[in-house]
Short mmCIF file of C-alpha atoms in Angstrom, two decimals:
data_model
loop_
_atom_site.label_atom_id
_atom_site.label_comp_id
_atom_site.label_asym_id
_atom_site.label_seq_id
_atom_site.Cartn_x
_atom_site.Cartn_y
_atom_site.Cartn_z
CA UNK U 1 58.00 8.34 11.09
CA UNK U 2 55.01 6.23 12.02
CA UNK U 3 56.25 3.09 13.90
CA UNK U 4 53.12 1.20 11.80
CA UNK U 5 54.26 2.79 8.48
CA UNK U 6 57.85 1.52 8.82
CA UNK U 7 56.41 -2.18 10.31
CA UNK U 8 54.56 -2.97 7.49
CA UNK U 9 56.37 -1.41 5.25
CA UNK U 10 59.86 -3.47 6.19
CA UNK U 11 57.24 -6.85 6.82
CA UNK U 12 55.83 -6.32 3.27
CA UNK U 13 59.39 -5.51 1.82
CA UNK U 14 61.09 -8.85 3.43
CA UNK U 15 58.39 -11.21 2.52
CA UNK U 16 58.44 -10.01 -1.04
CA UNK U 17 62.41 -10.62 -1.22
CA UNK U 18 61.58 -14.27 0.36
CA UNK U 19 58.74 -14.78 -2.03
CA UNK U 20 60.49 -13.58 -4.94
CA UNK U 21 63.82 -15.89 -4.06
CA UNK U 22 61.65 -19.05 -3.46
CA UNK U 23 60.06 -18.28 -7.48
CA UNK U 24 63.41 -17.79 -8.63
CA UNK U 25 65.12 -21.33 -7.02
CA UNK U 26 67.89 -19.29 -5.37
CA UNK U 27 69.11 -20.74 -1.88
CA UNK U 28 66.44 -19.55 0.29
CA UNK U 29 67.95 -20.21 3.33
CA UNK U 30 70.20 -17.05 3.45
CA UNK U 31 67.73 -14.82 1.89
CA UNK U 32 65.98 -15.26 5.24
CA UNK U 33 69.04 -14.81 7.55
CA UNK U 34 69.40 -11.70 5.95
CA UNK U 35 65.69 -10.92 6.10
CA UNK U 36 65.70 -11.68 10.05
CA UNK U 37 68.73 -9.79 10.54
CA UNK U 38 67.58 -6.86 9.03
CA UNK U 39 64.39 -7.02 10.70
CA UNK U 40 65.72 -7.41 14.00
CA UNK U 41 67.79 -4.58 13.77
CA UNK U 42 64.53 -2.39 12.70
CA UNK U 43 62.61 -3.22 15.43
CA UNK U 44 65.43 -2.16 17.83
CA UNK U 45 65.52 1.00 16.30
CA UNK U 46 62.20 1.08 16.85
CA UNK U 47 62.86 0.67 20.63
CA UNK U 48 60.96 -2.77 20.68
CA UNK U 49 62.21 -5.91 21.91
CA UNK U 50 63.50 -8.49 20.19
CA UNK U 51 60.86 -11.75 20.57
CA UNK U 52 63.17 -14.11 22.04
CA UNK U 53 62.28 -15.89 25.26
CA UNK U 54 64.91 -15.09 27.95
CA UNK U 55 66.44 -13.71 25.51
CA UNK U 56 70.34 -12.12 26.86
CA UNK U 57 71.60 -9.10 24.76
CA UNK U 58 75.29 -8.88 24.24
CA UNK U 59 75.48 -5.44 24.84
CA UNK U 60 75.70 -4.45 21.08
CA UNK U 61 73.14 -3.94 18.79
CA UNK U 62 75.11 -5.25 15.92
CA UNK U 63 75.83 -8.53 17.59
CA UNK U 64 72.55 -9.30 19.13
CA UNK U 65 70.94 -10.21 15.85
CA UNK U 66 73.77 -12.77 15.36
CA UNK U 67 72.94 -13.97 18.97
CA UNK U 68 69.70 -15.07 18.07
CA UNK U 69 71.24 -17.32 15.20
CA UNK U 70 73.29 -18.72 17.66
CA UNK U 71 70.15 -19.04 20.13
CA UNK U 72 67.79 -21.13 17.57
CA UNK U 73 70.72 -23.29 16.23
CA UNK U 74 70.84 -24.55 19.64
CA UNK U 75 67.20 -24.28 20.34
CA UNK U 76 66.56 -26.19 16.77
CA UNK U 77 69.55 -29.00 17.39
CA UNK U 78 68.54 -30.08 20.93
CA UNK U 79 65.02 -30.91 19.78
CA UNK U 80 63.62 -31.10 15.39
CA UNK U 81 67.46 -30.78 14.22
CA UNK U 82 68.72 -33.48 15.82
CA UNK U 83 65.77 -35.74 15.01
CA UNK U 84 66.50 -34.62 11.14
CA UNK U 85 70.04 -35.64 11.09
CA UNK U 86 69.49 -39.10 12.29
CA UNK U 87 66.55 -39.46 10.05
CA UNK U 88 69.11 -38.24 7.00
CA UNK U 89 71.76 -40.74 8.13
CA UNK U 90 69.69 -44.03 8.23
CA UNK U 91 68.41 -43.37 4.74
CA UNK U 92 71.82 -43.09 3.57
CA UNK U 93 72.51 -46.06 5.55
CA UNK U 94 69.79 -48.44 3.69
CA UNK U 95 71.19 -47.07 0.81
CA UNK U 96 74.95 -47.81 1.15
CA UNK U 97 73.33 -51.48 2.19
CA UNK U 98 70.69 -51.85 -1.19
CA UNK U 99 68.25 -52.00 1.32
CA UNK U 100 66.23 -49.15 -0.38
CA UNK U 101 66.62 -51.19 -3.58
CA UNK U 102 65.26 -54.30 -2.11
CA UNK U 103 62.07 -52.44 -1.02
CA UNK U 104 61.44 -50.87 -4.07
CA UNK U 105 62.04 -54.28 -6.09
CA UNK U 106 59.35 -56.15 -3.37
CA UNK U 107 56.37 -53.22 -3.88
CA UNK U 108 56.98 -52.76 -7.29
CA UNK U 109 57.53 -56.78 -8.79
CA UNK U 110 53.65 -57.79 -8.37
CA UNK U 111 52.28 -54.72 -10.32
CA UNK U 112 53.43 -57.11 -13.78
CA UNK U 113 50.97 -59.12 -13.09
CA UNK U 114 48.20 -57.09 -13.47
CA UNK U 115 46.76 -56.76 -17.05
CA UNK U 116 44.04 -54.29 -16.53
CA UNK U 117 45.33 -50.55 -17.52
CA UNK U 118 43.33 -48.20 -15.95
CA UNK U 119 43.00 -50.76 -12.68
CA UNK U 120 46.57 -49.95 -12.68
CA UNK U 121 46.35 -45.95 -12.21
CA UNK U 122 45.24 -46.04 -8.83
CA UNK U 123 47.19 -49.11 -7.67
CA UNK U 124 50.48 -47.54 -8.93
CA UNK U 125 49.76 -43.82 -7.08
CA UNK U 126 49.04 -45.20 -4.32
CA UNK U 127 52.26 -47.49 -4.04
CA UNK U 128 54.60 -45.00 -5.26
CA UNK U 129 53.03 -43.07 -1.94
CA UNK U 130 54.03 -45.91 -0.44
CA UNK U 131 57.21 -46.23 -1.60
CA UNK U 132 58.30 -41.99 -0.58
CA UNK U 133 58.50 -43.59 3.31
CA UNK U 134 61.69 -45.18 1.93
CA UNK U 135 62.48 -42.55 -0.91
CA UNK U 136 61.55 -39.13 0.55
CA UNK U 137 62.86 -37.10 -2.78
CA UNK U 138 60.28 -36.62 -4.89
CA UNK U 139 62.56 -36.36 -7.80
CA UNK U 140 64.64 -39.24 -6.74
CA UNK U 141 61.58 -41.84 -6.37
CA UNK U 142 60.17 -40.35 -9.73
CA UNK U 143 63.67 -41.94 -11.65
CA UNK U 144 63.53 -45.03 -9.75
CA UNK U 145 59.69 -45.24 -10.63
CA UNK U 146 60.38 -44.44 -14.39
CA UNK U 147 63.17 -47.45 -14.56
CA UNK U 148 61.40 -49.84 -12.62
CA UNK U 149 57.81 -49.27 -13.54
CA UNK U 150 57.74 -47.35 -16.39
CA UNK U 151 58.39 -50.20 -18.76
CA UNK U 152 55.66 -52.42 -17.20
CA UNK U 153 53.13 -49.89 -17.19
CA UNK U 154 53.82 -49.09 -20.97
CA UNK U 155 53.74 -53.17 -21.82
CA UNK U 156 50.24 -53.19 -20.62
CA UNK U 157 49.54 -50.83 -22.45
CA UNK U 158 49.29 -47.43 -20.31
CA UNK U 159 49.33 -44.42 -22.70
CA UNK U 160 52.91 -42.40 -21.85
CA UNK U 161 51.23 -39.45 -20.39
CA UNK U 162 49.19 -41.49 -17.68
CA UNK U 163 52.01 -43.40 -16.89
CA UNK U 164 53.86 -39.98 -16.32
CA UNK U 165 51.47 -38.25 -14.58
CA UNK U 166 50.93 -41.50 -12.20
CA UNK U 167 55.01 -41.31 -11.32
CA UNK U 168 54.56 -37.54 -11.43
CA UNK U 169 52.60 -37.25 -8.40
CA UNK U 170 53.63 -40.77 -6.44
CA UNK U 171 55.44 -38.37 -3.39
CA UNK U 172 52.89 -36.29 -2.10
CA UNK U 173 51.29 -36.27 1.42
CA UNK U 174 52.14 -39.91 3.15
CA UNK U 175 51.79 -39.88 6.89
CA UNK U 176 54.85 -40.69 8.11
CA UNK U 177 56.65 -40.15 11.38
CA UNK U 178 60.32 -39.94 9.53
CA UNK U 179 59.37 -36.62 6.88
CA UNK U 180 61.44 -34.23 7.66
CA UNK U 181 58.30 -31.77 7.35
CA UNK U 182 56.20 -33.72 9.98
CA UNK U 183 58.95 -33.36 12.53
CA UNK U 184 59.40 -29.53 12.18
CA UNK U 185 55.59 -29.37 12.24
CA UNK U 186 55.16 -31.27 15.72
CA UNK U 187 58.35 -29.44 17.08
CA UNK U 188 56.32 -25.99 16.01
CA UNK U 189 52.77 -27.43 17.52
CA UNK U 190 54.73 -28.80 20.74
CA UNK U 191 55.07 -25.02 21.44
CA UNK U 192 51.37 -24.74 21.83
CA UNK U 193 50.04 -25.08 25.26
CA UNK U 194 47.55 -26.96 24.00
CA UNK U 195 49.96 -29.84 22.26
CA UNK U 196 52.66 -29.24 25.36
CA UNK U 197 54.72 -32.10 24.94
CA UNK U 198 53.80 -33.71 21.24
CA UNK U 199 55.63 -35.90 19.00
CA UNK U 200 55.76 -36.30 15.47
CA UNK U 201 54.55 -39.73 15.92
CA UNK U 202 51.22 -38.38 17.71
CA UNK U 203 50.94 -35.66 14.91
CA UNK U 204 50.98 -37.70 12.62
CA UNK U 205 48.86 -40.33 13.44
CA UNK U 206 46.39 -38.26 15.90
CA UNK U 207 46.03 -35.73 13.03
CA UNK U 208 47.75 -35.70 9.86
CA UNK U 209 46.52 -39.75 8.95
CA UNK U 210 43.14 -38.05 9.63
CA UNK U 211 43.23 -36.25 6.44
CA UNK U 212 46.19 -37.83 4.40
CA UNK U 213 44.90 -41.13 4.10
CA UNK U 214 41.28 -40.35 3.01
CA UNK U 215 42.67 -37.87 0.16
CA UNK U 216 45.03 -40.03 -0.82
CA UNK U 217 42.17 -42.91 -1.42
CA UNK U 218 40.52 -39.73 -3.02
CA UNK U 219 43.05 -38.71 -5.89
CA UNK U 220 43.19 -42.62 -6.39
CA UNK U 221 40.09 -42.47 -7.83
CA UNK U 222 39.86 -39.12 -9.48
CA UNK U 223 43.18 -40.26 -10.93
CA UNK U 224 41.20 -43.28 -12.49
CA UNK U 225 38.72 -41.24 -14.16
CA UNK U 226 40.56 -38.35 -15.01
CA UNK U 227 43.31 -40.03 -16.86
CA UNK U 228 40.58 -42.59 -18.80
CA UNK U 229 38.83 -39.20 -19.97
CA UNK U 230 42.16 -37.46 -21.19
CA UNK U 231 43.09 -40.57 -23.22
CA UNK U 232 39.37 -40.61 -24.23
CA UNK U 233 39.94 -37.15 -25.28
CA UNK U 234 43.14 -37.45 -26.78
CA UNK U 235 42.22 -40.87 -28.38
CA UNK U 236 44.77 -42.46 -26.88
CA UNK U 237 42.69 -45.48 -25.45
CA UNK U 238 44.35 -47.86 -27.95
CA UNK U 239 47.55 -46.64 -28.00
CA UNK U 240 49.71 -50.27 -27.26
CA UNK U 241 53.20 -50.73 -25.16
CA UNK U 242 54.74 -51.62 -28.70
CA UNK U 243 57.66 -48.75 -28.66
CA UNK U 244 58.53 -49.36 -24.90
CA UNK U 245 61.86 -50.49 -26.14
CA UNK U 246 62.54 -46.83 -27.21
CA UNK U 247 61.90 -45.63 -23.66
CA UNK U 248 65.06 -44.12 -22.21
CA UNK U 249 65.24 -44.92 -18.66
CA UNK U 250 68.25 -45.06 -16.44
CA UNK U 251 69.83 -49.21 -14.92
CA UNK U 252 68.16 -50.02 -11.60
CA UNK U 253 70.01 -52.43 -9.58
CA UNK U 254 69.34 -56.28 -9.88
CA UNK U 255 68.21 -57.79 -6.93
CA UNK U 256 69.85 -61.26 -6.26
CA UNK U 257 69.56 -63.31 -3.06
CA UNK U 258 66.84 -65.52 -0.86
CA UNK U 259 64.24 -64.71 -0.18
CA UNK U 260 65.04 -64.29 3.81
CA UNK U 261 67.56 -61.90 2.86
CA UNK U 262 65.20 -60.28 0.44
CA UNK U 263 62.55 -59.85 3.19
CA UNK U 264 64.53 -58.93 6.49
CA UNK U 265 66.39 -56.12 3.85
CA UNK U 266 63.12 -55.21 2.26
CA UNK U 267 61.48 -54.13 5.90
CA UNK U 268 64.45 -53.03 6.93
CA UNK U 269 64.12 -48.90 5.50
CA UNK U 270 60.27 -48.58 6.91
CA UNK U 271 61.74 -50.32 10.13
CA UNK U 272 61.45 -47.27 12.67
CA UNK U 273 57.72 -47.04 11.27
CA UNK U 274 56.79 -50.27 12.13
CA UNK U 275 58.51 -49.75 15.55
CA UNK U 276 56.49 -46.69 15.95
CA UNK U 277 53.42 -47.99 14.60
CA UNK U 278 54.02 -51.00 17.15
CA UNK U 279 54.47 -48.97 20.28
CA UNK U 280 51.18 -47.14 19.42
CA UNK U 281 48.92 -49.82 18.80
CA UNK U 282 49.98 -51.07 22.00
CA UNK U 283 48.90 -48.02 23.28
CA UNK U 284 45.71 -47.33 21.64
CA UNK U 285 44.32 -51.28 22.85
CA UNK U 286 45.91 -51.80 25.80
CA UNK U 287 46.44 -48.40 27.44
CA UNK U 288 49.96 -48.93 28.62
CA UNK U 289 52.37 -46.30 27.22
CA UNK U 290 55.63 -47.19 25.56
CA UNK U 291 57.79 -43.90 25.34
CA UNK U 292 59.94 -44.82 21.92
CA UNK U 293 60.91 -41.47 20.07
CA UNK U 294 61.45 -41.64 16.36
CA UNK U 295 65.71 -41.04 17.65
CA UNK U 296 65.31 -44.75 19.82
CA UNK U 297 63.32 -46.19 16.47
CA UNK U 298 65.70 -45.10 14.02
CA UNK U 299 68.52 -45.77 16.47
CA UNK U 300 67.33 -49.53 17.39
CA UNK U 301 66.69 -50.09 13.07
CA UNK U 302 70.02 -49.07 12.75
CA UNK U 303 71.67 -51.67 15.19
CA UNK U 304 69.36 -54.13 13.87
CA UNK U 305 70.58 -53.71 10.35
CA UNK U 306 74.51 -53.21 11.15
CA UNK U 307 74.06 -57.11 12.80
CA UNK U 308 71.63 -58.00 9.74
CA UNK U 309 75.00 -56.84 7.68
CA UNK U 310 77.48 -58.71 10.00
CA UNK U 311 75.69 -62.06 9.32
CA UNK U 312 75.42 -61.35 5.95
CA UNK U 313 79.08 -60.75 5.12
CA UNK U 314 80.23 -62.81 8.08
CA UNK U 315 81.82 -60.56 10.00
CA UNK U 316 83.73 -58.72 7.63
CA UNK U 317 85.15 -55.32 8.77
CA UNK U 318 83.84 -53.87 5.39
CA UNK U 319 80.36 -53.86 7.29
CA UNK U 320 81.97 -51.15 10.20
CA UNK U 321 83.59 -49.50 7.61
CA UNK U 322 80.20 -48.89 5.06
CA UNK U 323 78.70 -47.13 8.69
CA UNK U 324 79.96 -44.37 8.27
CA UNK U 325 77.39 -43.75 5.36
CA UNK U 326 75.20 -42.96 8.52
CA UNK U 327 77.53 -40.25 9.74
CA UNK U 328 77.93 -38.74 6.22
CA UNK U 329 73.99 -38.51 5.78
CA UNK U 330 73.77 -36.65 9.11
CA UNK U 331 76.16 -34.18 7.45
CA UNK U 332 74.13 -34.42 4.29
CA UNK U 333 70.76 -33.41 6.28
CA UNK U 334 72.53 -30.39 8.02
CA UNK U 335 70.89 -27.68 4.63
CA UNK U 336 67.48 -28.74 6.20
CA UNK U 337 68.41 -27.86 10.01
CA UNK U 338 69.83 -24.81 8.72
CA UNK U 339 66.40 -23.86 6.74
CA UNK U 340 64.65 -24.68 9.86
CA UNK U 341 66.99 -22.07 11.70
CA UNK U 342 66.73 -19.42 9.12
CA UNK U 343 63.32 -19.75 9.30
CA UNK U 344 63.20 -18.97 12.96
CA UNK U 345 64.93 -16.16 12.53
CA UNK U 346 62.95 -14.90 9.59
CA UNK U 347 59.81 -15.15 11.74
CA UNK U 348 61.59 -13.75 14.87
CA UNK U 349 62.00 -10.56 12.48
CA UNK U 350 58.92 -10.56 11.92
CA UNK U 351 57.53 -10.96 15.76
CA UNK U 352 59.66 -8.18 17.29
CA UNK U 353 58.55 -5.50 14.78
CA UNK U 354 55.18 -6.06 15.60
CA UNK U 355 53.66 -7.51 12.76
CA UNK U 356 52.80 -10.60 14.78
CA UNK U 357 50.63 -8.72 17.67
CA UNK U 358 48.90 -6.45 14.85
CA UNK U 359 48.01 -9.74 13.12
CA UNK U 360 46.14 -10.97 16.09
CA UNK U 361 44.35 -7.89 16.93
CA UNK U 362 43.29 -7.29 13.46
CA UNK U 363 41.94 -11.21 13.01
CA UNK U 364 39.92 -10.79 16.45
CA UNK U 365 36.69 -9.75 14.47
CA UNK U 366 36.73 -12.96 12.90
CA UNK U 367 36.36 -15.30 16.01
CA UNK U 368 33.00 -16.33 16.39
CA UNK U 369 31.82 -15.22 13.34
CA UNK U 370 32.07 -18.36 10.77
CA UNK U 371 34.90 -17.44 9.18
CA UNK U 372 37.48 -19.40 10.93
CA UNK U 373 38.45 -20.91 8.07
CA UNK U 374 39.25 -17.57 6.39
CA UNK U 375 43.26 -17.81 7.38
CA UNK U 376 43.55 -21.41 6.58
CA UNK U 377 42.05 -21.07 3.29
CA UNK U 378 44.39 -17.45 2.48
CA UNK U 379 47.82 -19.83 3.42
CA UNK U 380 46.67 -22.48 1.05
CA UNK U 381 45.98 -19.91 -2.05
CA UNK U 382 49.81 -18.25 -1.08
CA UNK U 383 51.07 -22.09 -1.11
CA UNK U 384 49.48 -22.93 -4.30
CA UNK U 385 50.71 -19.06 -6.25
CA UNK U 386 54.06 -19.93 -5.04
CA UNK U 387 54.32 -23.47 -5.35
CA UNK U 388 53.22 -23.40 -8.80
CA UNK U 389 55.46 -20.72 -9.49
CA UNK U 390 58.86 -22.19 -8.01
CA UNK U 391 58.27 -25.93 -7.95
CA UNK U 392 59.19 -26.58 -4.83
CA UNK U 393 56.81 -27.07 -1.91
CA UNK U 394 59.37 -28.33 1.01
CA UNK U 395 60.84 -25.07 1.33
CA UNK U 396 58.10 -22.83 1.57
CA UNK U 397 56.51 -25.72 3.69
CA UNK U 398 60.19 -25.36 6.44
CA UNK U 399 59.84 -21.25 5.93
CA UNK U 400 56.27 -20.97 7.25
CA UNK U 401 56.86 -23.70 10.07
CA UNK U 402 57.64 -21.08 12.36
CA UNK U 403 54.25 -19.17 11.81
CA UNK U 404 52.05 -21.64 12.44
CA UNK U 405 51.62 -21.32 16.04
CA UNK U 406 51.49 -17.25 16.12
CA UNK U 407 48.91 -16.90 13.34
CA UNK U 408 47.09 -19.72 15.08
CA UNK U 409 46.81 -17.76 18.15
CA UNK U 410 45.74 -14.27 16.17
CA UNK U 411 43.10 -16.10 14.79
CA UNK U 412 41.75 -17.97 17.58
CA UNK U 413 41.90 -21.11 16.09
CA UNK U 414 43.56 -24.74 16.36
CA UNK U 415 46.99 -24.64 15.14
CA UNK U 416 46.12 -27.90 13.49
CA UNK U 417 43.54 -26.63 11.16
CA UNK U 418 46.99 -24.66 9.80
CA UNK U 419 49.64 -27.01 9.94
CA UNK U 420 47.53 -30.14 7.82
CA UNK U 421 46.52 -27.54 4.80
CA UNK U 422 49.44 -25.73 4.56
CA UNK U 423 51.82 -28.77 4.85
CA UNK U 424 49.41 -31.16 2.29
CA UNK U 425 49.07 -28.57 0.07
CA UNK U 426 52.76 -27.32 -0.37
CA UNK U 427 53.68 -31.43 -1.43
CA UNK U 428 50.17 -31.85 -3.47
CA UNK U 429 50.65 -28.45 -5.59
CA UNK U 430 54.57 -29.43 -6.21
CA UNK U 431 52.97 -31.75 -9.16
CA UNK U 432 50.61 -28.97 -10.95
CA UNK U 433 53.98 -26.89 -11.41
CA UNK U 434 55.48 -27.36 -14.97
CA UNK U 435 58.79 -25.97 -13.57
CA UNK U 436 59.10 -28.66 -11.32
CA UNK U 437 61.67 -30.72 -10.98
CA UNK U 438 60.20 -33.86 -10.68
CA UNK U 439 58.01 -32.87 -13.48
CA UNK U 440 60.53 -32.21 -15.79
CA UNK U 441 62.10 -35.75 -14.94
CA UNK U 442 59.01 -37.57 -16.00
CA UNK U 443 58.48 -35.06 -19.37
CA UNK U 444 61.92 -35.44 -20.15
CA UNK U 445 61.76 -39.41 -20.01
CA UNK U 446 57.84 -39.75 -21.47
CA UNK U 447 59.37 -37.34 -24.33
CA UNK U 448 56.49 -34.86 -23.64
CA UNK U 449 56.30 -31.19 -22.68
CA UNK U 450 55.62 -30.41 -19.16
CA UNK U 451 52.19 -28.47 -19.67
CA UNK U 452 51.62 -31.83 -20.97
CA UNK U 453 52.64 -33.38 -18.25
CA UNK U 454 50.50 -31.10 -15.75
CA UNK U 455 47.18 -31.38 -17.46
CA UNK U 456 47.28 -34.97 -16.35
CA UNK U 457 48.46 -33.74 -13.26
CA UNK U 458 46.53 -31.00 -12.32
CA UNK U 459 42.93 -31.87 -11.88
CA UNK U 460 43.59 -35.06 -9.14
CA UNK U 461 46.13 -32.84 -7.32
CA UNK U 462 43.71 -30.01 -6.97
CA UNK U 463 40.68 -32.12 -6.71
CA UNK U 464 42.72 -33.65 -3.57
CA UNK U 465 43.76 -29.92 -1.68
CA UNK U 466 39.69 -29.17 -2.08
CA UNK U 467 39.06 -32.65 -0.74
CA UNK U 468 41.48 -32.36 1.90
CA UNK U 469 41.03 -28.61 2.70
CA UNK U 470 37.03 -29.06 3.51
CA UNK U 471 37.96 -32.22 5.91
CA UNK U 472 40.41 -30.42 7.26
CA UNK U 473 38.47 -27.73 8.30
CA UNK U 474 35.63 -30.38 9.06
CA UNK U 475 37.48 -32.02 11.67
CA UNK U 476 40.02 -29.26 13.35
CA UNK U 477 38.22 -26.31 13.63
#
């Protein structure tokens, strides 16, 4: 049989499986075990070898596919998986403490005081953005959002939908050096020889805050004029806070204490940022380097706020005992590592049939011909279909990780001008799909239907992967 036949053939079969699994919610991370396995095993009995660097065989042809598991769960825990764990286990940490809660109480009190509805669109997206460096769920920040601002936003008289579709999209694209996403990204790009030796913190503020913070100002404002002309529409515009006291939202904690507790504990969860941040403005003005990792960040926040703790229960061995909330979230974090390893192997399928080396000789008529942006823009339309479709845009997001380098290299271009668009647009189209979940949170508690939900939704979400696809593209390639 033709070795081509069978290579595309088994590539177009596996990615449909994947592709089908991620619309369908299952547990993607076996799906592409099994799809790596399976594709190994293929291209050795197609005589090729399997795309592992230095990779050993153990002499069996069953076992070697199981080898390279074992290979990029090492490979994956000595550099991104580690960083992942300890990321998982300080946020569980400042959550144990009611640090989280103090932050959110800080950002959020203010917004009462101002009267001016559609003044308050913007403001709110933009701080619920703020608010995902402490609460990275999407889902989870949308209930905290709903009991905390919800009620205010209603009093001052924000129709229900706006209100919704504000919370509805408050996690999207943030820099940040502690997303989970970021750090598999750089990890990926750091195998570039171009980006030899690249951090998250670099990637994300050499090249993600590039884009991220200019859309971000950008859906502000669409969201401003969008949601005025639906209510417009829908007349709505006089629609008063009156029922707010039928609004079913779930207790958020009360926040008692002074107001040095309430500010140490309230920087306390963006800590490692403003570490990080620290270190490179330091660099950037005065030229000397300080080498702190986000590990040393997150590991120096977390001393700091075990002896923030001591103080504040004086000593008490209840404060040693609530630590081990930080080993816990490590465990907690381990699904993600183990996406990032399936993934590996997934792609490592895919590279040792051969699907990876066609790819580049095919895309070599393209160099040099304008249409560089041809692959970015073909990953961004196969985020949005599937996005849309399954609601979730961190998984596909972790399962392409691993391509973004290779298909970079087939098509001659900078890795970069793949990595922004396809990780911005897998957390911007998570809020046009009506079978999201954080969508359905926000429906459920507005009382409206999700298409509902995702009209308000869906224009300043895809007005902001246009805007940030052409500046992407402006800047990297």
């Amino acid at each position: 049989m033709d070795s081509n036949l069978v290579m595309y053939a088994s590539a177009i079969i596996a990615v449909s499986i994947v592709i089908y699994m991620l619309i369908k919610k299952m547990d993607i991370k076996i799906t592409l075990f099994l799809m790596g396995i399976i594709l190994i095993l293929i291209s050795m009995g197609m005589d090729k070898e399997i795309a592992v660097k230095g990779f050993e065989s153990t002499g069996s042809f069953l076992l070697d596919p199981l080898q390279v598991i074992v290979t990029q769960f090492k490979q994956t825990f000595g550099a991104a998986g580690f960083i992942v764990l300890i990321l998982g286990g300080y946020t569980a940490y400042m959550s144990s403490i009611g640090a989280n809660d103090v932050t959110v109480n800080a950002l959020t009190k203010p917004i009462a005081k101002i009267k001016s509805v559609y003044v308050l669109v913007p403001i709110v997206f933009l701080l619920g953005n703020a608010l995902s460096l402490v609460i990275p769920s999407a889902s989870n920040l949308a209930i905290i959002l709903l009991a905390t601002l919800y009620p205010i936003l209603r009093k001052a008289g924000m129709t229900a939908l706006t209100a919704g579709a504000v919370i509805a999209t408050s996690a999207t694209i943030v820099p940040t050096p502690l997303g989970s996403d970021n750090v598999a990204i750089a990890e990926e790009l750091a195998k570039h020889s171009s980006f030899a030796g690249l951090s998250v913190t670099d990637y994300v503020f050499n090249y993600h805050a590039l884009v991220s913070i200019p859309t971000l100002i950008f859906i502000a404002f669409v969201h401003y004029f969008w949601q005025k002309r639906m209510d417009k529409k829908s007349n709505l515009l006089k629609e008063s806070g009156k029922d707010v006291e039928n609004v079913d939202v779930p207790a958020i904690a009360v926040i008692s204490g002074g107001k040095l507790y309430k500010t140490v504990y309230a920087l306390l969860p963006v800590f490692p940022i403003i570490l990080l941040l620290g270190a490179y403005a330091i660099q950037m003005t005065t030229g000397n380097t300080i080498e702190i990792s986000v590990e040393v960040a997150t590991l120096v926040s977390l001393i700091l706020a075990i002896i923030c703790e001591l103080f504040r229960h004086k000593f008490n061995k209840s404060v040693l005992v609530k630590t081990e909330a930080f080993f816990k979230g490590m465990g907690d974090a381990i699904p993600i590592v183990a996406l990032l390893v399936a993934a590996s192997v997934f792609v490592t399928g895919l590279k040792s049939i051969g699907l990876v080396d066609q790819l580049q000789t095919s895309m070599q008529q393209m160099q040099g011909n304008g249409l560089d942006f041809i692959l970015p823009l073909i990953l961004v339309a196969l985020t949005a279909l599937i996005v849309i479709l399954s609601g979730s845009g961190t998984a596909l997001i972790f399962a392409m990780v691993p391509l973004i380098v290779p298909l970079a290299v087939a098509a001659g271009i900078s890795p970069i001008a793949i990595s922004v668009p396809l990780g911005l647009s897998g957390n911007l189209f998570r809020a046009v799909s009506p079978v999201a979940a954080v969508i359905l949170i926000v429906a459920g508690t507005v009382k409206a239907d999700p298409i509902a939900i995702v009209k308000r939704t869906s224009v300043p979400m895809i007005a902001g992967v246009i805007f940030m696809f052409v500046l992407s593209m402006i800047i990297f390639l």
